[in-house]
N, CA, C and O of each residue as an XYZ file, in Angstrom:
560
protein
N      -8.041    -12.630     20.956
C      -7.309    -13.118     19.801
C      -8.188    -13.500     18.634
O      -7.869    -13.207     17.482
N      -9.245    -14.125     18.919
C     -10.165    -14.306     17.747
C     -10.612    -13.112     17.165
O     -10.750    -13.132     15.942
N     -10.869    -12.080     17.765
C     -11.354    -10.867     17.089
C     -10.224    -10.339     16.165
O     -10.569     -9.820     15.103
N      -8.930    -10.422     16.467
C      -7.912    -10.067     15.681
C      -7.912    -10.883     14.285
O      -7.634    -10.356     13.207
N      -8.283    -12.329     14.463
C      -8.244    -13.088     13.307
C      -9.429    -13.031     12.583
O      -9.426    -13.508     11.448
N     -10.536    -12.487     13.078
C     -11.764    -12.315     12.386
C     -11.483    -11.398     11.165
O     -10.443    -10.750     11.052
N     -12.557    -11.395     10.205
C     -12.512    -10.480      8.858
C     -12.402     -9.051      9.468
O     -11.476     -8.319      9.121
N     -13.339     -8.641     10.377
C     -13.330     -7.409     10.837
C     -11.816     -6.979     11.510
O     -11.214     -5.969     11.146
N     -11.393     -7.759     12.376
C     -10.141     -7.588     12.901
C      -8.952     -7.355     11.973
O      -8.124     -6.457     12.125
N      -8.960     -8.356     10.895
C      -7.864     -8.262      9.847
C      -8.231     -6.960      9.058
O      -7.270     -6.242      8.777
N      -9.374     -6.577      8.687
C      -9.612     -5.288      8.053
C      -8.983     -4.165      8.952
O      -8.206     -3.361      8.439
N      -9.300     -4.097     10.268
C      -8.706     -3.133     11.092
C      -7.405     -2.929     11.097
O      -6.914     -1.809     10.961
N      -6.604     -4.203     11.284
C      -5.191     -4.285     11.142
C      -4.661     -3.871      9.941
O      -3.634     -3.196      9.888
N      -5.344     -4.259      8.877
C      -4.783     -3.700      7.588
C      -4.812     -2.181      7.409
O      -3.974     -1.512      6.804
N      -5.872     -1.761      8.011
C      -6.151     -0.176      8.203
C      -5.073      0.381      8.757
O      -4.420      1.252      8.183
N      -4.784     -0.103      9.984
C      -3.870      0.426     10.758
C      -2.332      0.346     10.238
O      -1.568      1.279     10.485
N      -1.926     -0.721      9.557
C      -0.772     -0.786      8.822
C      -0.821      0.185      7.496
O       0.260      0.627      7.106
N      -1.720      0.452      6.957
C      -1.819      1.320      5.708
C      -1.552      2.682      6.197
O      -0.748      3.409      5.615
N      -2.251      3.085      7.335
C      -2.107      4.330      7.947
C      -0.619      4.755      8.294
O      -0.124      5.848      8.020
N       0.033      3.663      8.969
C       1.370      3.690      9.319
C       2.313      3.869      8.001
O       3.300      4.605      8.025
N       1.975      3.235      7.015
C       2.588      3.118      5.659
C       2.488      4.639      5.107
O       3.461      5.236      4.644
N       1.205      5.183      5.214
C       1.017      6.564      4.784
C       1.838      7.616      5.527
O       2.288      8.622      4.977
N       2.009      7.297      6.879
C       2.760      8.408      7.678
C       4.192      8.143      7.269
O       4.974      9.077      7.092
N       4.561      6.807      7.109
C       5.910      6.574      6.895
C       6.457      7.280      5.418
O       7.646      7.299      5.101
N       5.585      7.731      4.761
C       6.021      8.300      3.431
C       6.708      9.673      3.770
O       7.490     10.178      2.966
N       6.412     10.262      4.951
C       7.039     11.439      5.159
C       8.538     11.362      5.280
O       9.175     12.373      4.983
N       9.233     10.187      5.717
C      10.576      9.996      5.685
C      11.078      9.105      4.529
O      12.279      8.899      4.354
N      10.115      8.588      3.752
C      10.593      7.770      2.665
C      11.711      8.439      1.607
O      12.692      7.778      1.267
N      11.531      9.530      1.214
C      12.490     10.023      0.333
C      13.981      9.996      0.662
O      14.915      9.754     -0.102
N      14.011     10.346      2.186
C      15.395     10.340      2.757
C      15.867      8.954      3.001
O      17.058      8.654      2.913
N      15.012      8.184      3.282
C      15.442      6.691      3.665
C      15.914      5.877      2.253
O      16.625      4.872      2.255
N      15.462      6.415      1.269
C      15.872      5.650      0.054
C      16.948      6.622     -0.775
O      17.406      6.218     -1.844
N      17.305      7.837     -0.268
C      18.294      8.518     -0.774
C      17.996      9.511     -1.867
O      18.879      9.832     -2.662
N      16.764     10.012     -1.931
C      16.244     10.742     -3.048
C      16.879     12.094     -3.043
O      17.057     12.635     -4.134
N      17.303     12.807     -1.766
C      17.964     14.137     -2.220
C      19.125     14.054     -2.706
O      19.477     15.112     -3.228
N      19.971     13.125     -2.760
C      21.340     12.877     -3.625
C      20.884     12.511     -4.926
O      21.374     13.082     -5.900
N      19.888     11.509     -5.088
C      19.580     11.132     -6.350
C      18.946     12.276     -7.373
O      19.147     12.304     -8.587
N      18.197     13.141     -6.675
C      17.600     14.216     -7.370
C      18.310     15.524     -7.332
O      17.730     16.562     -7.650
N      19.358     15.501     -7.009
C      20.111     16.823     -6.853
C      20.409     17.259     -8.225
O      20.398     18.463     -8.485
N      20.715     16.249     -9.260
C      21.104     16.736    -10.376
C      19.925     16.948    -11.539
O      20.177     17.112    -12.733
N      18.640     16.912    -10.981
C      17.715     16.834    -11.775
C      17.210     18.428    -11.552
O      17.718     19.211    -10.750
N      16.070     18.718    -12.471
C      15.471     20.120    -12.524
C      14.609     20.304    -11.434
O      13.907     19.400    -10.982
N      14.641     21.444    -11.002
C      13.633     21.761     -9.776
C      12.199     21.232     -9.940
O      11.582     20.809     -8.963
N      11.642     21.256    -11.235
C      10.326     20.795    -11.388
C      10.225     19.313    -10.902
O       9.373     18.842    -10.149
N      11.340     18.645    -11.531
C      11.471     17.112    -11.389
C      11.485     16.895     -9.929
O      10.635     16.117     -9.494
N      12.340     17.473     -9.057
C      12.381     17.402     -7.559
C      11.022     17.742     -6.902
O      10.574     17.058     -5.982
N      10.399     18.791     -7.389
C       9.119     19.100     -6.667
C       8.165     18.068     -6.909
O       7.569     17.551     -5.964
N       7.949     17.693     -8.188
C       6.829     16.621     -8.654
C       7.005     15.395     -7.886
O       6.056     14.726     -7.477
N       8.464     15.056     -7.662
C       8.659     13.652     -6.968
C       8.233     13.845     -5.344
O       7.604     13.026     -4.674
N       8.671     14.958     -4.965
C       8.204     15.157     -3.429
C       6.696     15.365     -3.326
O       6.081     14.892     -2.370
N       6.095     16.049     -4.269
C       4.680     16.284     -4.148
C       3.893     14.760     -4.404
O       2.875     14.493     -3.766
N       4.403     13.914     -5.282
C       3.736     12.834     -5.472
C       3.981     11.723     -4.427
O       3.206     10.774     -4.306
N       5.068     11.876     -3.694
C       5.355     10.936     -2.556
C       4.225     11.444     -1.265
O       3.682     10.758     -0.400
N       4.145     12.781     -1.516
C       3.341     13.208     -0.299
C       1.763     12.693     -0.601
O       1.126     12.160      0.308
N       1.285     12.851     -1.687
C      -0.082     12.323     -2.169
C      -0.082     10.860     -2.172
O      -1.156     10.367     -1.830
N       0.813     10.078     -2.460
C       0.853      8.770     -2.219
C       0.733      8.262     -0.797
O       0.026      7.284     -0.552
N       1.431      8.926      0.180
C       1.269      8.786      1.457
C      -0.066      9.060      2.032
O      -0.599      8.300      2.839
N      -0.694     10.358      1.527
C      -1.871     10.536      1.990
C      -2.950      9.518      1.489
O      -3.820      9.125      2.266
N      -2.891      9.085      0.170
C      -3.819      8.164     -0.257
C      -3.662      6.934      0.584
O      -4.709      6.371      0.903
N      -2.411      6.367      1.041
C      -2.245      5.187      1.755
C      -3.019      5.267      3.229
O      -3.715      4.380      3.721
N      -2.702      6.592      3.807
C      -3.292      6.803      5.028
C      -4.948      6.942      4.936
O      -5.693      6.475      5.798
N      -5.385      7.625      3.808
C      -6.853      7.548      3.872
C      -7.555      6.271      3.330
O      -8.748      6.121      3.593
N      -6.948      5.417      2.652
C      -7.231      4.078      2.317
C      -7.107      3.171      3.546
O      -7.814      2.169      3.649
N      -6.234      3.508      4.452
C      -6.224      2.803      5.580
C      -7.220      3.166      6.658
O      -7.512      2.302      7.485
N      -7.797      4.436      6.727
C      -8.554      4.933      7.598
C     -10.044      4.183      7.361
O     -10.756      3.873      8.316
N     -10.382      3.957      6.097
C     -11.575      3.332      5.875
C     -11.710      1.874      6.454
O     -12.787      1.630      6.999
N     -10.882      0.991      6.418
C     -11.120     -0.317      7.072
C     -10.768     -0.182      8.641
O     -11.248     -0.989      9.437
N     -10.042      0.706      9.001
C      -9.744      0.988     10.441
C     -10.883      1.466     11.124
O     -11.262      0.893     12.145
N     -11.512      2.525     10.639
C     -12.655      3.059     11.305
C     -14.094      2.279     10.852
O     -15.014      2.175     11.663
N     -14.183      1.805      9.631
C     -15.450      1.475      9.229
C     -15.393      0.003      8.804
O     -16.140     -0.321      7.881
N     -14.623     -0.911      9.341
C     -14.778     -2.203      8.869
C     -16.173     -2.965      8.915
O     -16.495     -3.605      7.914
N     -16.966     -2.936      9.948
C     -18.229     -3.369      9.977
C     -19.201     -2.857      8.872
O     -20.046     -3.502      8.252
N     -18.879     -1.558      8.780
C     -19.734     -0.860      7.529
C     -19.441     -1.557      6.128
O     -20.308     -1.947      5.346
N     -18.194     -1.636      5.970
C     -17.741     -2.115      4.649
C     -18.163     -3.571      4.566
O     -18.219     -4.069      3.442
N     -18.480     -4.341      5.667
C     -18.881     -5.719      5.375
C     -20.507     -5.850      5.542
O     -21.104     -6.924      5.625
N     -21.032     -4.713      5.572
C     -22.424     -4.819      5.835
C     -23.372     -5.217      4.554
O     -24.547     -5.575      4.630
N     -22.684     -5.091      3.507
C     -23.363     -5.849      2.275
C     -23.980     -4.748      1.286
O     -24.567     -5.102      0.264
N     -23.832     -3.482      1.610
C     -24.396     -2.499      0.750
C     -23.477     -2.121     -0.593
O     -22.286     -2.432     -0.609
N     -24.020     -1.521     -1.568
C     -23.160     -1.342     -2.770
C     -22.051     -0.485     -2.480
O     -20.985     -0.804     -3.006
N     -22.076      0.620     -1.696
C     -20.928      1.379     -1.346
C     -19.795      0.592     -0.857
O     -18.676      0.645     -1.366
N     -20.132     -0.182      0.199
C     -18.960     -1.021      0.671
C     -18.398     -1.949     -0.235
O     -17.181     -2.118     -0.159
N     -19.054     -2.597     -1.093
C     -18.795     -3.560     -2.278
C     -17.913     -2.888     -3.111
O     -16.859     -3.437     -3.432
N     -18.208     -1.723     -3.526
C     -17.416     -0.975     -4.546
C     -15.954     -0.434     -3.842
O     -14.898     -0.394     -4.472
N     -16.091     -0.055     -2.515
C     -14.917      0.407     -1.881
C     -14.009     -0.754     -1.641
O     -12.799     -0.569     -1.766
N     -14.469     -1.940     -1.308
C     -13.673     -3.116     -1.137
C     -13.097     -3.548     -2.531
O     -11.922     -3.904     -2.617
N     -13.912     -3.518     -3.604
C     -13.586     -3.804     -4.880
C     -12.281     -2.915     -5.447
O     -11.378     -3.397     -6.130
N     -12.370     -1.557     -5.033
C     -11.434     -0.703     -5.375
C     -10.116     -0.948     -4.641
O      -9.025     -0.967     -5.210
N     -10.292     -1.125     -3.406
C      -9.105     -1.392     -2.527
C      -8.257     -2.830     -3.070
O      -7.033     -2.932     -3.155
N      -9.238     -3.853     -3.393
C      -8.698     -5.095     -3.829
C      -7.891     -4.939     -5.151
O      -6.838     -5.531     -5.389
N      -8.546     -4.036     -6.006
C      -7.902     -3.706     -7.273
C      -6.533     -3.184     -7.249
O      -5.531     -3.610     -7.823
N      -6.714     -2.006     -6.339
C      -5.550     -1.105     -6.069
C      -4.414     -1.850     -5.488
O      -3.353     -1.826     -6.111
N      -4.491     -2.510     -4.377
C      -3.505     -3.354     -3.778
C      -3.187     -4.586     -4.440
O      -2.081     -5.085     -4.227
N      -4.105     -5.222     -5.316
C      -3.739     -6.355     -6.246
C      -2.829     -5.948     -7.254
O      -1.921     -6.695     -7.620
N      -3.028     -4.674     -7.788
C      -2.047     -4.035     -8.750
C      -0.703     -3.647     -8.136
O       0.292     -3.782     -8.847
N      -0.576     -3.211     -6.979
C       0.574     -2.909     -6.232
C       1.286     -4.240     -5.981
O       2.512     -4.297     -6.078
N       0.525     -5.349     -5.650
C       1.412     -6.644     -5.472
C       2.023     -6.967     -6.880
O       3.229     -7.191     -6.987
N       1.195     -6.987     -7.939
C       1.719     -7.114     -9.266
C       2.949     -6.319     -9.713
O       3.846     -6.937    -10.287
N       3.046     -5.270     -9.544
C       3.999     -4.179     -9.643
C       5.250     -4.704     -8.985
O       6.326     -4.496     -9.544
N       5.205     -5.341     -7.890
C       6.440     -5.577     -7.011
C       7.152     -6.722     -8.100
O       8.375     -6.849     -8.037
N       6.512     -7.408     -8.925
C       7.166     -8.627     -9.723
C       7.330     -8.167    -10.898
O       8.353     -8.563    -11.458
N       6.410     -7.178    -11.701
C       6.427     -6.825    -13.019
C       7.288     -5.585    -13.256
O       8.004     -5.543    -14.257
N       7.255     -4.620    -12.424
C       7.748     -3.325    -12.720
C       9.184     -3.165    -11.989
O      10.112     -2.729    -12.671
N       9.364     -3.433    -10.895
C      10.648     -3.461    -10.135
C      11.527     -4.527    -10.459
O      11.254     -5.699    -10.202
N      12.623     -4.139    -11.041
C      13.696     -4.946    -11.594
C      14.452     -5.813    -10.422
O      14.875     -5.212     -9.434
N      14.596     -7.055    -10.528
C      15.504     -7.691     -9.491
C      16.878     -7.140     -9.276
O      17.482     -7.385     -8.232
N      17.373     -6.434    -10.189
C      18.495     -5.572    -10.092
C      18.828     -4.843     -9.064
O      19.959     -4.655     -8.614
N      17.406     -4.262     -8.544
C      17.359     -3.478     -7.506
C      17.705     -3.961     -6.090
O      18.077     -3.246     -5.160
N      17.534     -5.208     -6.077
C      17.426     -5.985     -4.675
C      18.392     -7.074     -4.631
O      18.867     -7.388     -3.540
N      18.742     -7.694     -5.708
C      19.634     -8.953     -5.759
C      21.078     -8.470     -5.285
O      21.586     -7.448     -5.747
N      21.641     -9.185     -4.432
C      22.767     -9.172     -3.872
C      22.831     -8.107     -2.671
O      23.913     -7.883     -2.128
N      21.818     -7.545     -2.321
C      21.774     -6.541     -1.329
C      20.781     -7.135     -0.278
O      19.595     -7.288     -0.570
N      21.328     -7.499      1.064
C      20.598     -8.203      1.860
C      19.312     -7.364      2.532
O      18.218     -7.859      2.802
N      19.668     -6.138      2.711
C      18.586     -5.248      3.159
C      17.699     -4.809      2.212
O      16.706     -4.247      2.676
N      17.769     -4.903      0.989
C      17.000     -4.463     -0.231
C      16.160     -5.802     -0.474
O      14.960     -5.727     -0.739
N      16.826     -7.035     -0.376
C      16.219     -8.262     -0.691
C      15.027     -8.380      0.383
O      13.858     -8.604      0.069
N      15.510     -8.191      1.742
C      14.515     -8.365      2.811
C      13.443     -7.514      2.727
O      12.361     -7.826      3.224
N      13.636     -6.367      2.098
C      12.533     -5.268      1.864
C      11.532     -5.709      0.803
O      10.309     -5.617      0.912
N      12.218     -6.211     -0.260
C      11.337     -6.921     -1.237
C      10.452     -7.970     -0.757
O       9.240     -7.991     -0.975
N      11.152     -8.906     -0.045
C      10.133     -9.964      0.407
C       9.117     -9.498      1.378
O       7.944     -9.871      1.376
N       9.706     -8.561      2.302
C       8.611     -7.904      3.115
C       7.333     -7.499      2.314
O       6.202     -7.969      2.435
N       7.716     -6.638      1.571
C       6.636     -5.761      0.622
C       5.916     -6.989     -0.144
O       4.695     -6.872     -0.241
N       6.436     -8.030     -0.643
C       5.672     -9.024     -1.405
C       4.731     -9.505     -0.449
O       3.541     -9.512     -0.765
N       5.137     -9.962      0.818
C       4.169    -10.362      1.901
C       3.149     -9.509      2.239
O       1.983     -9.870      2.398
N       3.628     -8.189      2.373
C       2.733     -7.258      2.809
C       1.371     -6.944      1.625
O       0.184     -6.881      1.943
N       1.858     -6.800      0.404
C       0.824     -6.649     -0.398
C      -0.028     -7.975     -0.779
O      -1.136     -7.855     -1.301
N       0.531     -9.232     -0.499
C      -0.234    -10.308     -0.615
C      -1.353    -10.287      0.508
O      -2.547    -10.453      0.259
N      -0.830    -10.062      1.781
C      -1.861    -10.027      2.850
C      -2.844     -8.985      2.801
O      -4.024     -9.223      3.055
N      -2.440     -7.872      2.498
C      -3.217     -6.637      2.221
C      -4.477     -6.831      1.230
O      -5.645     -6.563      1.511
N      -3.984     -7.365     -0.014
C      -5.015     -7.773     -1.107
C      -5.877     -8.972     -0.601
O      -7.103     -8.980     -0.715
N      -5.101    -10.067      0.011
C      -6.152    -11.073      0.398
C      -7.209    -10.759      1.439
O      -8.260    -11.393      1.517
N      -6.871     -9.714      2.265
C      -7.756     -9.366      3.207
C      -9.044     -8.531      2.652
O     -10.195     -8.543      3.089
N      -8.512     -7.823      1.585
C      -9.801     -6.912      0.941
C     -10.531     -7.877     -0.042
O     -11.728     -7.771     -0.308
N      -9.669     -8.868     -0.577
C     -10.511     -9.715     -1.439
C     -11.400    -10.692     -0.655
O     -12.440    -11.039     -1.216
N     -11.152    -11.144      0.473
C     -11.934    -11.906      1.181
C     -13.171    -11.129      1.861
O     -14.229    -11.686      2.154
N     -12.947    -10.045      2.029
C     -13.899     -9.064      2.427
C     -15.016     -8.772      1.308
O     -16.235     -8.731      1.473
N     -14.349     -8.597      0.237
C     -15.326     -8.444     -1.084
C     -15.962     -9.751     -1.228
O     -17.182     -9.715     -1.390
N     -15.407    -10.886     -1.206
C     -16.047    -12.158     -1.368
C     -17.182    -12.289     -0.483
O     -18.279    -12.628     -0.929
N     -16.975    -12.020      0.854
C     -17.863    -12.037      1.904
C     -19.123    -11.110      1.516
O     -20.244    -11.619      1.557
N     -18.984     -9.912      1.181
C     -20.043     -9.052      0.873
C     -20.910     -9.575     -0.291
O     -22.137     -9.507     -0.217
N     -20.201    -10.167     -1.508
C     -20.932    -10.737     -2.637
C     -21.428    -11.844     -2.152
O     -22.113    -12.577     -2.864
């Protein structure tokens, strides 16, 4: 249990969750109803939407593979590890911020499932950002 609570363990766990999140993007468009929503748009808009969700999923999976496979290397104290941790902290910190600044509460207020998803995502981005920030702090 202490291994999971260690910074290496938390980095690996974050990596596993991010890989899962990336794979989950394969079904995300259907889970949120994109086919119906995009039916009235142009072919270009539909294709760009699906291509973007694919690449976002790929980035999530690749960002997850770094700490999943290389947690000790990221914490070793070199410049490359520090830059990668800084990049992850910035990226996921901005994602955390966007949950509050970009997504309107109109999207989830009054809908129990969407409210639960909003709260879960707020907690997820907080945890992910905090783990990367703690790792960056340790490296510095």
